[in-house]
Short mmCIF file of C-alpha atoms and ligand atoms in Angstrom, two decimals:
data_model
loop_
_atom_site.label_atom_id
_atom_site.label_comp_id
_atom_site.label_asym_id
_atom_site.label_seq_id
_atom_site.Cartn_x
_atom_site.Cartn_y
_atom_site.Cartn_z
CA UNK L 11 23.24 37.53 33.45
CA UNK L 12 24.20 40.09 30.88
CA UNK L 13 22.16 39.66 27.43
CA UNK L 14 24.78 39.16 24.54
CA UNK L 15 23.99 39.77 20.97
CA UNK L 16 26.30 39.55 17.87
CA UNK L 17 25.82 41.94 15.02
CA UNK L 18 26.81 41.09 11.58
CA UNK L 19 26.03 42.80 8.25
CA UNK L 20 27.40 43.12 4.75
CA UNK L 21 30.03 45.74 5.77
CA UNK L 22 32.00 46.52 8.74
CA UNK L 23 31.03 50.22 8.74
CA UNK L 24 27.31 49.30 8.70
CA UNK L 25 27.83 46.73 11.47
CA UNK L 26 29.54 49.29 13.61
CA UNK L 27 26.64 51.76 13.28
CA UNK L 28 24.02 49.24 14.14
CA UNK L 29 25.98 47.97 17.13
CA UNK L 30 26.38 51.53 18.42
CA UNK L 31 22.59 52.11 17.95
CA UNK L 32 21.81 49.01 19.91
CA UNK L 33 24.21 49.90 22.75
CA UNK L 34 22.72 53.30 22.99
CA UNK L 35 19.30 51.77 23.33
CA UNK L 36 20.08 49.12 25.72
CA UNK L 37 23.43 49.93 27.75
CA UNK L 38 23.00 47.06 30.14
CA UNK L 39 23.14 44.45 27.36
CA UNK L 40 26.36 43.66 25.23
CA UNK L 41 26.31 44.13 21.57
CA UNK L 42 29.52 42.97 19.70
CA UNK L 43 30.53 43.47 16.03
CA UNK L 44 31.16 40.23 14.35
CA UNK L 45 34.48 40.02 12.40
CA UNK L 46 35.49 37.32 10.19
CA UNK L 47 39.18 37.81 10.82
CA UNK L 48 38.78 37.30 14.63
CA UNK L 49 36.28 34.36 14.66
CA UNK L 50 36.37 33.69 18.47
CA UNK L 51 32.98 32.64 19.60
CA UNK L 52 31.22 35.51 21.57
CA UNK L 53 29.02 33.11 23.35
CA UNK L 54 26.11 35.39 22.30
CA UNK L 55 22.61 33.71 22.10
CA UNK L 56 21.09 36.27 19.73
CA UNK L 57 22.54 37.49 16.29
CA UNK L 58 21.30 40.67 14.62
CA UNK L 59 21.94 40.39 10.87
CA UNK L 60 21.55 41.78 7.41
CA UNK L 61 23.19 39.60 4.65
CA UNK L 62 25.77 38.34 6.95
CA UNK L 63 28.70 35.99 5.89
CA UNK L 64 27.61 32.23 6.30
CA UNK L 65 30.64 31.65 8.48
CA UNK L 66 29.02 33.49 11.29
CA UNK L 67 26.78 30.49 12.02
CA UNK L 68 29.78 28.26 12.00
CA UNK L 69 31.60 30.07 14.70
CA UNK L 70 28.78 31.26 16.88
CA UNK L 71 27.43 27.97 18.17
CA UNK L 72 25.53 29.39 21.21
CA UNK L 73 22.98 31.16 19.04
CA UNK L 74 19.34 30.62 19.71
CA UNK L 75 17.53 33.33 17.66
CA UNK L 76 18.53 35.38 14.72
CA UNK L 77 16.85 38.90 14.10
CA UNK L 78 16.81 40.03 10.49
CA UNK L 79 17.30 43.84 9.90
CA UNK L 80 14.87 43.59 7.17
CA UNK L 81 11.39 42.09 6.34
CA UNK L 82 12.62 39.56 3.62
CA UNK L 83 14.60 36.65 4.87
CA UNK L 84 15.21 35.03 1.46
CA UNK L 85 18.90 35.72 1.34
CA UNK L 86 19.27 34.67 4.90
CA UNK L 87 17.62 31.38 4.45
CA UNK L 88 19.96 30.76 1.48
CA UNK L 89 22.96 30.56 3.75
CA UNK L 90 24.46 27.03 3.58
CA UNK L 91 25.53 27.12 7.18
CA UNK L 92 22.41 28.50 8.83
CA UNK L 93 21.34 25.77 11.31
CA UNK L 94 17.93 24.34 10.77
CA UNK L 95 17.22 24.51 14.53
CA UNK L 96 17.71 28.31 14.92
CA UNK L 97 14.80 30.73 15.16
CA UNK L 98 14.59 33.36 12.67
CA UNK L 99 12.73 36.56 13.45
CA UNK L 100 12.03 39.02 10.61
CA UNK L 101 11.45 42.74 10.76
CA UNK L 102 7.59 43.61 10.96
CA UNK L 103 6.77 46.94 9.60
CA UNK L 104 9.02 49.12 11.73
CA UNK L 105 8.17 52.23 9.46
CA UNK L 106 8.47 50.21 6.23
CA UNK L 107 4.76 49.82 5.56
CA UNK L 108 4.27 53.63 5.38
CA UNK L 109 7.12 54.10 2.90
CA UNK L 110 5.72 51.21 0.81
CA UNK L 111 2.37 53.06 0.80
CA UNK L 112 3.96 56.19 -0.55
CA UNK L 113 5.95 54.29 -3.10
CA UNK L 114 2.94 52.38 -4.47
CA UNK L 115 0.51 55.44 -4.40
CA UNK L 116 3.21 57.36 -6.43
CA UNK L 117 3.52 54.54 -9.06
CA UNK L 118 -0.26 54.05 -9.31
CA UNK L 119 -1.06 57.72 -9.54
CA UNK L 120 1.73 58.23 -12.09
CA UNK L 121 0.24 55.74 -14.33
CA UNK L 122 -3.55 56.47 -13.75
CA UNK L 123 -3.25 60.16 -13.90
CA UNK L 124 -0.88 60.17 -16.68
CA UNK L 125 1.87 62.24 -15.10
CA UNK L 126 4.51 60.87 -17.22
CA UNK L 127 2.75 62.23 -20.26
CA UNK L 128 2.24 65.73 -18.78
CA UNK L 129 6.06 65.58 -18.13
CA UNK L 130 6.56 65.01 -21.86
CA UNK L 131 4.22 67.78 -22.72
CA UNK L 132 5.91 70.24 -20.43
CA UNK L 133 9.41 69.36 -22.10
CA UNK L 134 7.63 70.30 -25.43
CA UNK L 135 6.15 73.44 -23.87
CA UNK L 136 2.69 72.02 -24.73
CA UNK L 137 -0.51 72.94 -22.89
CA UNK L 138 -2.24 69.62 -23.42
CA UNK L 139 -5.25 68.45 -21.04
CA UNK L 140 -6.29 64.82 -20.87
CA UNK L 141 -9.71 63.51 -19.97
CA UNK L 142 -10.52 62.72 -16.20
CA UNK L 143 -9.93 59.11 -15.32
CA UNK L 144 -12.60 56.78 -13.89
CA UNK L 145 -11.09 54.90 -10.90
CA UNK L 146 -13.15 51.97 -11.80
CA UNK L 147 -10.99 51.63 -14.94
CA UNK L 148 -7.95 51.07 -12.68
CA UNK L 149 -8.50 48.15 -10.48
CA UNK L 150 -5.42 47.33 -8.31
CA UNK L 151 -4.41 43.97 -7.31
CA UNK L 152 -1.88 43.51 -4.32
CA UNK L 153 -0.01 40.16 -4.17
CA UNK L 154 0.86 39.37 -0.56
CA UNK L 155 -1.34 40.75 2.15
CA UNK L 156 1.04 40.64 5.19
CA UNK L 157 2.36 43.43 7.33
CA UNK L 158 3.16 45.66 4.34
CA UNK L 159 0.64 44.42 1.70
CA UNK L 160 -2.31 44.88 3.82
CA UNK L 161 -1.26 48.62 4.62
CA UNK L 162 -0.74 49.15 0.87
CA UNK L 163 -4.03 47.69 -0.16
CA UNK L 164 -6.01 49.80 2.37
CA UNK L 165 -4.37 52.92 1.39
CA UNK L 166 -5.11 52.37 -2.12
CA UNK L 167 -8.75 51.52 -1.29
CA UNK L 168 -9.12 54.85 0.78
CA UNK L 169 -8.29 56.79 -2.63
CA UNK L 170 -11.42 55.02 -4.15
CA UNK L 171 -9.74 52.55 -6.39
CA UNK L 172 -11.18 49.00 -6.63
CA UNK L 173 -8.61 46.75 -4.69
CA UNK L 174 -8.26 43.12 -4.42
CA UNK L 175 -5.63 41.20 -2.46
CA UNK L 176 -4.00 37.70 -2.98
CA UNK L 177 -2.57 35.69 -0.20
CA UNK L 178 -2.04 32.10 0.75
CA UNK L 179 -4.64 31.88 3.56
CA UNK L 180 -7.29 34.53 2.18
CA UNK L 181 -7.47 36.23 5.64
CA UNK L 182 -10.20 38.86 5.22
CA UNK L 183 -9.16 42.55 5.16
CA UNK L 184 -11.95 45.20 5.36
CA UNK L 185 -12.58 46.99 2.13
CA UNK L 186 -10.56 44.62 0.07
CA UNK L 187 -11.66 41.74 -2.28
CA UNK L 188 -9.77 38.68 -1.13
CA UNK L 189 -8.38 35.81 -3.38
CA UNK L 190 -6.55 33.09 -1.76
CA UNK L 191 -4.28 30.22 -3.04
CA UNK L 192 -2.84 29.18 -6.25
CA UNK L 193 -6.31 28.00 -7.48
CA UNK L 194 -7.64 31.57 -7.38
CA UNK L 195 -4.63 33.39 -8.73
CA UNK L 196 -5.87 33.50 -12.37
CA UNK L 197 -9.14 35.09 -11.22
CA UNK L 198 -7.25 37.69 -9.13
CA UNK L 199 -5.10 38.61 -12.11
CA UNK L 200 -7.88 38.76 -14.53
CA UNK L 201 -9.64 41.66 -12.55
CA UNK L 202 -6.43 43.53 -12.03
CA UNK L 203 -4.89 46.28 -14.17
CA UNK L 204 -2.31 47.68 -11.77
CA UNK L 205 -0.41 44.76 -10.14
CA UNK L 206 1.51 45.42 -6.97
CA UNK L 207 3.94 42.59 -5.87
CA UNK L 208 4.70 42.50 -2.00
CA UNK L 209 5.11 38.77 -1.60
CA UNK L 210 8.23 37.31 0.11
CA UNK L 211 10.57 35.40 -2.18
CA UNK L 212 10.21 31.73 -1.56
CA UNK L 213 10.51 28.66 -3.80
CA UNK L 214 6.42 28.99 -4.44
CA UNK L 215 6.81 32.62 -5.38
CA UNK L 216 9.93 32.86 -7.39
CA UNK L 217 9.44 33.72 -11.11
CA UNK L 218 5.68 34.27 -10.37
CA UNK L 219 5.82 37.47 -12.47
CA UNK L 220 6.19 35.53 -15.60
CA UNK L 221 4.67 35.87 -19.10
CA UNK L 222 1.57 33.61 -18.36
CA UNK L 223 0.62 35.35 -15.25
CA UNK L 224 1.47 38.99 -16.54
CA UNK L 225 -0.85 38.09 -19.66
CA UNK L 226 -3.77 37.58 -17.65
CA UNK L 227 -3.96 41.08 -16.46
CA UNK L 228 -6.47 43.52 -17.77
CA UNK L 229 -5.53 45.52 -21.01
CA UNK L 230 -2.89 48.19 -20.60
CA UNK L 231 -1.82 46.46 -17.29
CA UNK L 232 0.92 48.11 -15.14
CA UNK L 233 3.32 46.30 -12.77
CA UNK L 234 4.79 47.68 -9.55
CA UNK L 235 7.36 45.32 -8.16
CA UNK L 236 8.52 46.21 -4.63
CA UNK L 237 9.29 42.73 -3.35
CA UNK L 238 12.31 41.02 -4.99
CA UNK L 239 13.85 40.82 -8.29
CA UNK L 240 13.70 37.03 -8.56
CA UNK L 241 9.82 37.21 -8.55
CA UNK L 242 10.08 38.73 -12.00
CA UNK L 243 11.13 37.16 -15.32
CA UNK L 244 12.68 40.08 -16.68
CA UNK L 245 12.69 39.08 -20.40
CA UNK L 246 9.00 38.24 -20.30
CA UNK L 247 8.19 41.80 -18.94
CA UNK L 248 10.23 43.35 -21.80
CA UNK L 249 8.40 41.29 -24.43
CA UNK L 250 4.99 42.19 -22.89
CA UNK L 251 5.91 45.83 -22.91
CA UNK L 252 7.40 45.99 -26.36
CA UNK L 253 4.39 43.91 -27.67
CA UNK L 254 1.93 46.50 -26.26
CA UNK L 255 0.37 43.89 -23.82
CA UNK L 256 1.46 46.01 -20.63
CA UNK L 257 1.69 49.77 -20.61
CA UNK L 258 4.48 50.16 -18.04
CA UNK L 259 6.24 49.07 -14.96
CA UNK L 260 7.80 50.69 -11.78
CA UNK L 261 10.54 48.37 -10.43
CA UNK L 262 12.42 48.74 -7.09
CA UNK L 263 14.02 45.38 -7.05
CA UNK L 264 16.13 43.41 -9.50
CA UNK L 265 17.59 40.07 -10.08
CA UNK L 266 21.06 41.57 -10.00
CA UNK L 267 21.55 44.61 -7.68
CA UNK L 268 22.91 47.10 -8.41
CA UNK L 269 21.24 46.91 -11.83
CA UNK L 270 24.02 46.62 -14.42
CA UNK L 271 24.69 49.80 -16.43
CA UNK L 272 23.92 47.99 -19.67
CA UNK L 273 20.51 46.55 -18.41
CA UNK L 274 17.68 47.37 -20.81
CA UNK L 275 15.48 48.50 -17.94
CA UNK L 276 17.51 51.59 -17.35
CA UNK L 277 16.57 53.02 -20.75
CA UNK L 278 13.23 51.54 -21.47
CA UNK L 279 10.53 54.30 -21.93
CA UNK L 280 7.80 52.28 -20.19
CA UNK L 281 9.90 51.42 -16.99
CA UNK L 282 10.66 53.32 -14.00
CA UNK L 283 13.63 52.21 -12.11
CA UNK L 284 14.53 52.82 -8.34
CA UNK L 285 17.47 51.55 -6.44
CA UNK L 286 15.77 49.09 -3.74
CA UNK L 287 14.57 52.07 -1.72
CA UNK L 288 10.80 51.47 -1.66
CA UNK L 289 11.04 50.96 2.18
CA UNK L 290 14.37 51.59 3.84
CA UNK L 291 14.96 50.04 7.21
CA UNK L 292 14.71 52.87 9.68
CA UNK L 293 17.29 52.55 12.44
CA UNK L 294 15.38 53.89 15.53
CA UNK L 295 12.17 51.84 14.82
CA UNK L 296 14.17 48.66 14.00
CA UNK L 297 16.30 48.90 17.09
CA UNK L 298 13.27 49.44 19.36
CA UNK L 299 11.39 46.51 17.87
CA UNK L 300 14.33 44.09 18.13
CA UNK L 301 15.33 45.26 21.58
CA UNK L 302 11.58 44.75 22.58
CA UNK L 303 11.49 41.28 21.34
CA UNK L 304 14.81 40.27 22.86
CA UNK L 305 13.54 41.56 26.29
CA UNK L 306 10.26 39.51 25.66
CA UNK L 307 12.18 36.39 24.94
CA UNK L 308 14.41 36.83 28.13
CA UNK L 309 11.10 36.71 30.09
CA UNK L 310 9.83 33.79 28.29
CA UNK L 311 7.29 35.67 26.26
CA UNK L 312 6.66 34.45 22.82
CA UNK L 313 7.22 37.04 20.02
CA UNK L 314 5.67 37.65 16.62
CA UNK L 315 7.40 37.69 13.30
CA UNK L 316 9.09 34.21 13.73
CA UNK L 317 9.75 32.76 10.27
CA UNK L 318 8.16 29.45 9.24
CA UNK L 319 11.10 27.53 7.87
CA UNK L 320 8.63 25.27 5.96
CA UNK L 321 6.97 28.00 3.99
CA UNK L 322 10.03 30.28 3.88
CA UNK L 323 8.77 33.31 5.32
P1 LIG C 279 4.69 39.22 5.37
O1 LIG C 279 4.11 40.03 6.46
O2 LIG C 279 5.34 37.85 5.73
O3 LIG C 279 3.50 38.92 4.23
C1 LIG C 279 3.76 38.01 3.32
C2 LIG C 279 2.46 37.92 2.45
O4 LIG C 279 2.61 37.13 1.29
C3 LIG C 279 1.21 37.11 3.42
O5 LIG C 279 -0.02 37.87 3.16
C4 LIG C 279 1.38 35.70 2.79
O6 LIG C 279 0.16 35.10 2.87
C5 LIG C 279 1.56 36.09 1.26
N1 LIG C 279 2.35 34.92 0.73
C6 LIG C 279 3.43 34.27 0.99
N2 LIG C 279 3.54 33.08 0.08
C7 LIG C 279 2.57 33.13 -0.72
C8 LIG C 279 2.19 32.24 -1.70
N3 LIG C 279 2.77 31.28 -2.08
N4 LIG C 279 0.92 32.54 -2.27
C9 LIG C 279 0.02 33.66 -1.95
N5 LIG C 279 0.47 34.56 -0.97
C10 LIG C 279 1.61 34.26 -0.31
O7 LIG C 279 5.76 40.16 4.61
P2 LIG C 279 5.90 41.69 4.60
O8 LIG C 279 6.60 42.22 5.81
O9 LIG C 279 4.69 42.34 4.20
O10 LIG C 279 7.01 41.80 3.43
C11 LIG C 279 6.76 41.41 2.05
C12 LIG C 279 8.21 41.40 1.35
O11 LIG C 279 8.37 42.72 1.04
C13 LIG C 279 9.38 40.94 1.96
O12 LIG C 279 9.53 39.52 2.08
C14 LIG C 279 10.27 41.65 1.11
O13 LIG C 279 10.87 40.74 0.11
C15 LIG C 279 9.74 42.86 0.55
N6 LIG C 279 10.22 44.06 1.00
C16 LIG C 279 10.90 44.86 -0.02
C17 LIG C 279 11.31 46.09 0.39
C18 LIG C 279 11.83 47.18 -0.50
O14 LIG C 279 12.43 48.15 -0.05
N7 LIG C 279 11.76 46.96 -1.71
C19 LIG C 279 11.22 46.48 1.79
C20 LIG C 279 10.71 45.76 2.80
C21 LIG C 279 10.06 44.51 2.17
P3 LIG C 279 -0.55 34.73 4.32
O15 LIG C 279 -1.02 35.96 4.84
O16 LIG C 279 -1.70 33.87 3.73
O17 LIG C 279 0.40 34.09 5.07
C1 LIG C 280 14.14 44.83 2.25
O1 LIG C 280 14.06 44.77 1.13
C2 LIG C 280 13.58 44.23 3.31
O2 LIG C 280 13.32 43.03 3.12
O3 LIG C 280 13.38 44.59 4.30
#
């Protein structure tokens, strides 16, 4: 029997592009673009989605599994019509961990090696050297040691910076000091100067980057948020930067995206803004991963990356 999947994203053009990529990779299977204007059920057992309309799940009643075209499933899980029984499979890595490593290393080195100060010196045509740094003075803490956070923590550790990681289950990672659970969050933050957030957005992690937690960082702390905007209480960050408690932040994700033109983050001298590009979904890697998993499921083989609906990631 032909394997059928329905593809739905936030725009018709994007949906068409993904459909074509899946058809090219697996010509014997059928990949249809979902359209709200002709909601005839396709009979597909699989959906492949990124921020789909909720109505998809009302119409496509034969679905057994939904593949998310991204790592974070927070917006998908918020859809009111998503059935509880449906298996959700998130993207695991697929080229994103490497991009995230680059992003975090750039943010860390920009802060620790004072590259923004050299840019100011150059603009003033001023030859001004600064003392060498001691990496021990820049302990990095990675919140979330999953597919992406583990790669990030290990890449930073390879450069010789002291690195700790915080996760729910405190699974050991070679070369990384591990802190686990809410009860060890304060100790993790207290030894950290550069805080990197790679947590999923769940009810337990929303607003976790708040005044109390950010105030626990070592003096002249620096925040790199590459996870979700709703992790950060934006006015708390601004207050801590303006009060001199933190030295800066590099932010890729925001509570409202695109970041509104009048948002104070755009013009704040201590903040670097990027438009949710820390790790972009790569089409070839993503298609290969999802096709591989659908083939496995068709053979009755269990796949990894299935979201636990209880914990929300
Ligand atoms: P993942 O593999 O599911 O890893 C999640 C990690 O967070 C795990 O280590 C987990 O702990 C930990 N965690 C979850 N809830 C926790 C809690 N309450 N307390 C402490 N630790 C907790 O996720 P991933 O693939 O690495 O992706 C992480 C996030 O990055 C995504 O959800 C997405 O929001 C974001 N992201 C952003 C971009 C971008 O371009 N900006 C791109 C891709 C992904 P355990 O190990 O104990 O389970
Ligand atoms: C992007 O933000 C993702 O979750 O993959």
